[in-house]
Amino acid sequence: MCGGVVIEMDAAAFERLVVDELDLLPDDMIEGLDNVVFVVEDRPEDGSLDLFGLYDGFALTERERYGLGELPDRIIVYREPHLAACDGEQELRDEVHTTLVHEIAHFYGIDDERLHELGWA
C-alpha cells in the first residue's frame, strides 16, 4: 500500500486512469470476463477509506447458478481510498493496477488467501 499525503484527482480523471490501467492488463485476463462491468465510485457504502475495490457478483467457478438475463457482475474501484493512500500518480497507477488484478481474480474464483500467496492482496 502507498502512504502519506493525499493527492487530488477528480472523478473523470480517475476514471480515465482506471481505463488506462485496464488497457495495460493482458488480453487473456480481460477476454475471459463475461457479463462484467467496471464501475468507479468515490467510497464504499460504509464510507471507509480502507477498501480499494470490490467484486460484486458470481465467480466463474460459481456460474452454474448463473442464468440468462442476469444483471452484470460489477468490479468497483473506489477513488477516494486510492487517493488517500498514494503519494503520487505512479503509486496511484500501481495501486489501481493491483486492485484491478485482485478484483478480476475474484471473478475467476481466486480467493483472498491465494491472492495473498501470489502477492496480489
PDB file of C-alpha atoms in Angstrom:
ATOM      1  CA  MET A   1       0.000   0.000   0.000  1.00  0.00           C
ATOM      2  CA  CYS A   2       1.087   3.553  -0.630  1.00  0.00           C
ATOM      3  CA  GLY A   3       1.036   6.095   2.170  1.00  0.00           C
ATOM      4  CA  GLY A   4       1.340   9.709   3.167  1.00  0.00           C
ATOM      5  CA  VAL A   5      -0.026  12.844   1.539  1.00  0.00           C
ATOM      6  CA  VAL A   6      -3.492  12.800  -0.038  1.00  0.00           C
ATOM      7  CA  ILE A   7      -3.348  13.528  -3.760  1.00  0.00           C
ATOM      8  CA  GLU A   8      -6.105  15.320  -5.667  1.00  0.00           C
ATOM      9  CA  MET A   9      -7.831  13.922  -8.764  1.00  0.00           C
ATOM     10  CA  ASP A  10     -11.399  14.500  -9.874  1.00  0.00           C
ATOM     11  CA  ALA A  11     -13.728  11.624 -10.730  1.00  0.00           C
ATOM     12  CA  ALA A  12     -13.341  11.976 -14.519  1.00  0.00           C
ATOM     13  CA  ALA A  13      -9.528  11.953 -14.371  1.00  0.00           C
ATOM     14  CA  PHE A  14      -9.527   8.961 -12.012  1.00  0.00           C
ATOM     15  CA  GLU A  15     -11.890   7.059 -14.303  1.00  0.00           C
ATOM     16  CA  ARG A  16      -9.532   7.723 -17.252  1.00  0.00           C
ATOM     17  CA  LEU A  17      -6.637   6.409 -15.154  1.00  0.00           C
ATOM     18  CA  VAL A  18      -8.623   3.226 -14.377  1.00  0.00           C
ATOM     19  CA  VAL A  19      -9.401   2.734 -18.083  1.00  0.00           C
ATOM     20  CA  ASP A  20      -5.717   3.271 -18.928  1.00  0.00           C
ATOM     21  CA  GLU A  21      -4.715   0.613 -16.387  1.00  0.00           C
ATOM     22  CA  LEU A  22      -7.374  -1.779 -17.706  1.00  0.00           C
ATOM     23  CA  ASP A  23      -5.911  -1.342 -21.197  1.00  0.00           C
ATOM     24  CA  LEU A  24      -2.498  -2.417 -19.849  1.00  0.00           C
ATOM     25  CA  LEU A  25      -3.767  -5.742 -18.484  1.00  0.00           C
ATOM     26  CA  PRO A  26      -3.042  -8.889 -20.510  1.00  0.00           C
ATOM     27  CA  ASP A  27      -5.672  -9.682 -23.143  1.00  0.00           C
ATOM     28  CA  ASP A  28      -6.207 -13.207 -21.829  1.00  0.00           C
ATOM     29  CA  MET A  29      -7.134 -11.774 -18.416  1.00  0.00           C
ATOM     30  CA  ILE A  30      -9.732  -9.417 -19.891  1.00  0.00           C
ATOM     31  CA  GLU A  31     -11.114 -11.577 -22.719  1.00  0.00           C
ATOM     32  CA  GLY A  32     -12.464 -14.166 -20.279  1.00  0.00           C
ATOM     33  CA  LEU A  33     -14.629 -11.647 -18.442  1.00  0.00           C
ATOM     34  CA  ASP A  34     -18.268 -12.376 -19.165  1.00  0.00           C
ATOM     35  CA  ASN A  35     -21.133 -10.081 -18.184  1.00  0.00           C
ATOM     36  CA  VAL A  36     -18.903  -7.858 -16.016  1.00  0.00           C
ATOM     37  CA  VAL A  37     -18.893  -4.068 -15.848  1.00  0.00           C
ATOM     38  CA  PHE A  38     -16.258  -1.834 -14.276  1.00  0.00           C
ATOM     39  CA  VAL A  39     -17.550   0.974 -12.069  1.00  0.00           C
ATOM     40  CA  VAL A  40     -15.734   3.812 -10.318  1.00  0.00           C
ATOM     41  CA  GLU A  41     -17.283   5.083  -7.081  1.00  0.00           C
ATOM     42  CA  ASP A  42     -15.974   7.596  -4.576  1.00  0.00           C
ATOM     43  CA  ARG A  43     -16.131   5.385  -1.450  1.00  0.00           C
ATOM     44  CA  PRO A  44     -17.557   2.112  -0.209  1.00  0.00           C
ATOM     45  CA  GLU A  45     -21.075   2.292   1.270  1.00  0.00           C
ATOM     46  CA  ASP A  46     -19.676   2.359   4.820  1.00  0.00           C
ATOM     47  CA  GLY A  47     -17.615   5.467   3.969  1.00  0.00           C
ATOM     48  CA  SER A  48     -14.307   3.840   4.883  1.00  0.00           C
ATOM     49  CA  LEU A  49     -11.019   4.523   3.158  1.00  0.00           C
ATOM     50  CA  ASP A  50      -9.524   1.054   3.615  1.00  0.00           C
ATOM     51  CA  LEU A  51     -11.277  -0.799   0.771  1.00  0.00           C
ATOM     52  CA  PHE A  52      -9.835  -0.132  -2.694  1.00  0.00           C
ATOM     53  CA  GLY A  53     -12.120  -2.334  -4.742  1.00  0.00           C
ATOM     54  CA  LEU A  54     -14.919  -4.871  -4.683  1.00  0.00           C
ATOM     55  CA  TYR A  55     -16.062  -7.734  -6.886  1.00  0.00           C
ATOM     56  CA  ASP A  56     -19.857  -7.889  -6.725  1.00  0.00           C
ATOM     57  CA  GLY A  57     -21.183 -10.976  -8.471  1.00  0.00           C
ATOM     58  CA  PHE A  58     -20.798 -14.682  -9.074  1.00  0.00           C
ATOM     59  CA  ALA A  59     -17.289 -16.020  -9.645  1.00  0.00           C
ATOM     60  CA  LEU A  60     -16.773 -18.023 -12.811  1.00  0.00           C
ATOM     61  CA  THR A  61     -16.418 -21.110 -10.607  1.00  0.00           C
ATOM     62  CA  GLU A  62     -19.963 -20.481  -9.283  1.00  0.00           C
ATOM     63  CA  ARG A  63     -21.628 -19.687 -12.577  1.00  0.00           C
ATOM     64  CA  GLU A  64     -23.642 -22.920 -12.725  1.00  0.00           C
ATOM     65  CA  ARG A  65     -26.180 -20.911 -10.690  1.00  0.00           C
ATOM     66  CA  TYR A  66     -25.941 -18.120 -13.235  1.00  0.00           C
ATOM     67  CA  GLY A  67     -28.917 -17.790 -15.566  1.00  0.00           C
ATOM     68  CA  LEU A  68     -29.927 -15.866 -18.641  1.00  0.00           C
ATOM     69  CA  GLY A  69     -30.833 -12.241 -18.139  1.00  0.00           C
ATOM     70  CA  GLU A  70     -28.700 -11.756 -15.043  1.00  0.00           C
ATOM     71  CA  LEU A  71     -27.569  -8.240 -14.284  1.00  0.00           C
ATOM     72  CA  PRO A  72     -23.859  -7.851 -14.954  1.00  0.00           C
ATOM     73  CA  ASP A  73     -21.379  -8.540 -12.191  1.00  0.00           C
ATOM     74  CA  ARG A  74     -19.545  -5.411 -11.107  1.00  0.00           C
ATOM     75  CA  ILE A  75     -15.943  -4.645 -10.355  1.00  0.00           C
ATOM     76  CA  ILE A  76     -15.943  -1.456  -8.342  1.00  0.00           C
ATOM     77  CA  VAL A  77     -12.836   0.691  -7.937  1.00  0.00           C
ATOM     78  CA  TYR A  78     -13.042   3.245  -5.135  1.00  0.00           C
ATOM     79  CA  ARG A  79     -11.450   6.619  -5.915  1.00  0.00           C
ATOM     80  CA  GLU A  80     -11.068   8.269  -2.504  1.00  0.00           C
ATOM     81  CA  PRO A  81      -9.347   5.333  -0.742  1.00  0.00           C
ATOM     82  CA  HIS A  82      -6.815   5.158  -3.582  1.00  0.00           C
ATOM     83  CA  LEU A  83      -6.172   8.898  -3.453  1.00  0.00           C
ATOM     84  CA  ALA A  84      -5.822   8.884   0.332  1.00  0.00           C
ATOM     85  CA  ALA A  85      -3.299   6.040   0.239  1.00  0.00           C
ATOM     86  CA  CYS A  86      -0.993   7.160  -2.568  1.00  0.00           C
ATOM     87  CA  ASP A  87       1.664   9.873  -2.682  1.00  0.00           C
ATOM     88  CA  GLY A  88       1.841  10.374  -6.422  1.00  0.00           C
ATOM     89  CA  GLU A  89       0.409   9.371  -9.765  1.00  0.00           C
ATOM     90  CA  GLN A  90       2.763   6.446 -10.367  1.00  0.00           C
ATOM     91  CA  GLU A  91       1.947   4.950  -6.961  1.00  0.00           C
ATOM     92  CA  LEU A  92      -1.727   5.538  -7.721  1.00  0.00           C
ATOM     93  CA  ARG A  93      -1.421   3.750 -11.074  1.00  0.00           C
ATOM     94  CA  ASP A  94       0.379   0.831  -9.419  1.00  0.00           C
ATOM     95  CA  GLU A  95      -2.285   0.525  -6.725  1.00  0.00           C
ATOM     96  CA  VAL A  96      -5.160   0.749  -9.243  1.00  0.00           C
ATOM     97  CA  HIS A  97      -3.421  -1.934 -11.332  1.00  0.00           C
ATOM     98  CA  THR A  98      -3.134  -4.200  -8.272  1.00  0.00           C
ATOM     99  CA  THR A  99      -6.782  -3.548  -7.362  1.00  0.00           C
ATOM    100  CA  LEU A 100      -7.958  -4.443 -10.869  1.00  0.00           C
ATOM    101  CA  VAL A 101      -5.948  -7.679 -10.918  1.00  0.00           C
ATOM    102  CA  HIS A 102      -7.212  -8.537  -7.423  1.00  0.00           C
ATOM    103  CA  GLU A 103     -10.894  -7.999  -8.274  1.00  0.00           C
ATOM    104  CA  ILE A 104     -10.631  -9.717 -11.671  1.00  0.00           C
ATOM    105  CA  ALA A 105      -9.045 -12.680  -9.878  1.00  0.00           C
ATOM    106  CA  HIS A 106     -12.179 -12.912  -7.726  1.00  0.00           C
ATOM    107  CA  PHE A 107     -14.215 -13.193 -10.944  1.00  0.00           C
ATOM    108  CA  TYR A 108     -12.087 -16.208 -11.862  1.00  0.00           C
ATOM    109  CA  GLY A 109     -12.705 -17.749  -8.428  1.00  0.00           C
ATOM    110  CA  ILE A 110      -9.366 -16.956  -6.782  1.00  0.00           C
ATOM    111  CA  ASP A 111      -9.883 -16.190  -3.089  1.00  0.00           C
ATOM    112  CA  ASP A 112      -8.055 -13.691  -0.865  1.00  0.00           C
ATOM    113  CA  GLU A 113      -5.858 -16.363   0.702  1.00  0.00           C
ATOM    114  CA  ARG A 114      -4.478 -17.406  -2.692  1.00  0.00           C
ATOM    115  CA  LEU A 115      -4.122 -13.754  -3.743  1.00  0.00           C
ATOM    116  CA  HIS A 116      -2.003 -13.145  -0.627  1.00  0.00           C
ATOM    117  CA  GLU A 117       0.178 -16.105  -1.578  1.00  0.00           C
ATOM    118  CA  LEU A 118       0.595 -14.635  -5.070  1.00  0.00           C
ATOM    119  CA  GLY A 119       1.345 -11.132  -3.760  1.00  0.00           C
ATOM    120  CA  TRP A 120      -1.847  -9.516  -5.167  1.00  0.00           C
ATOM    121  CA  ALA A 121      -3.584  -8.736  -1.878  1.00  0.00           C
TER     122      ALA A 121
END
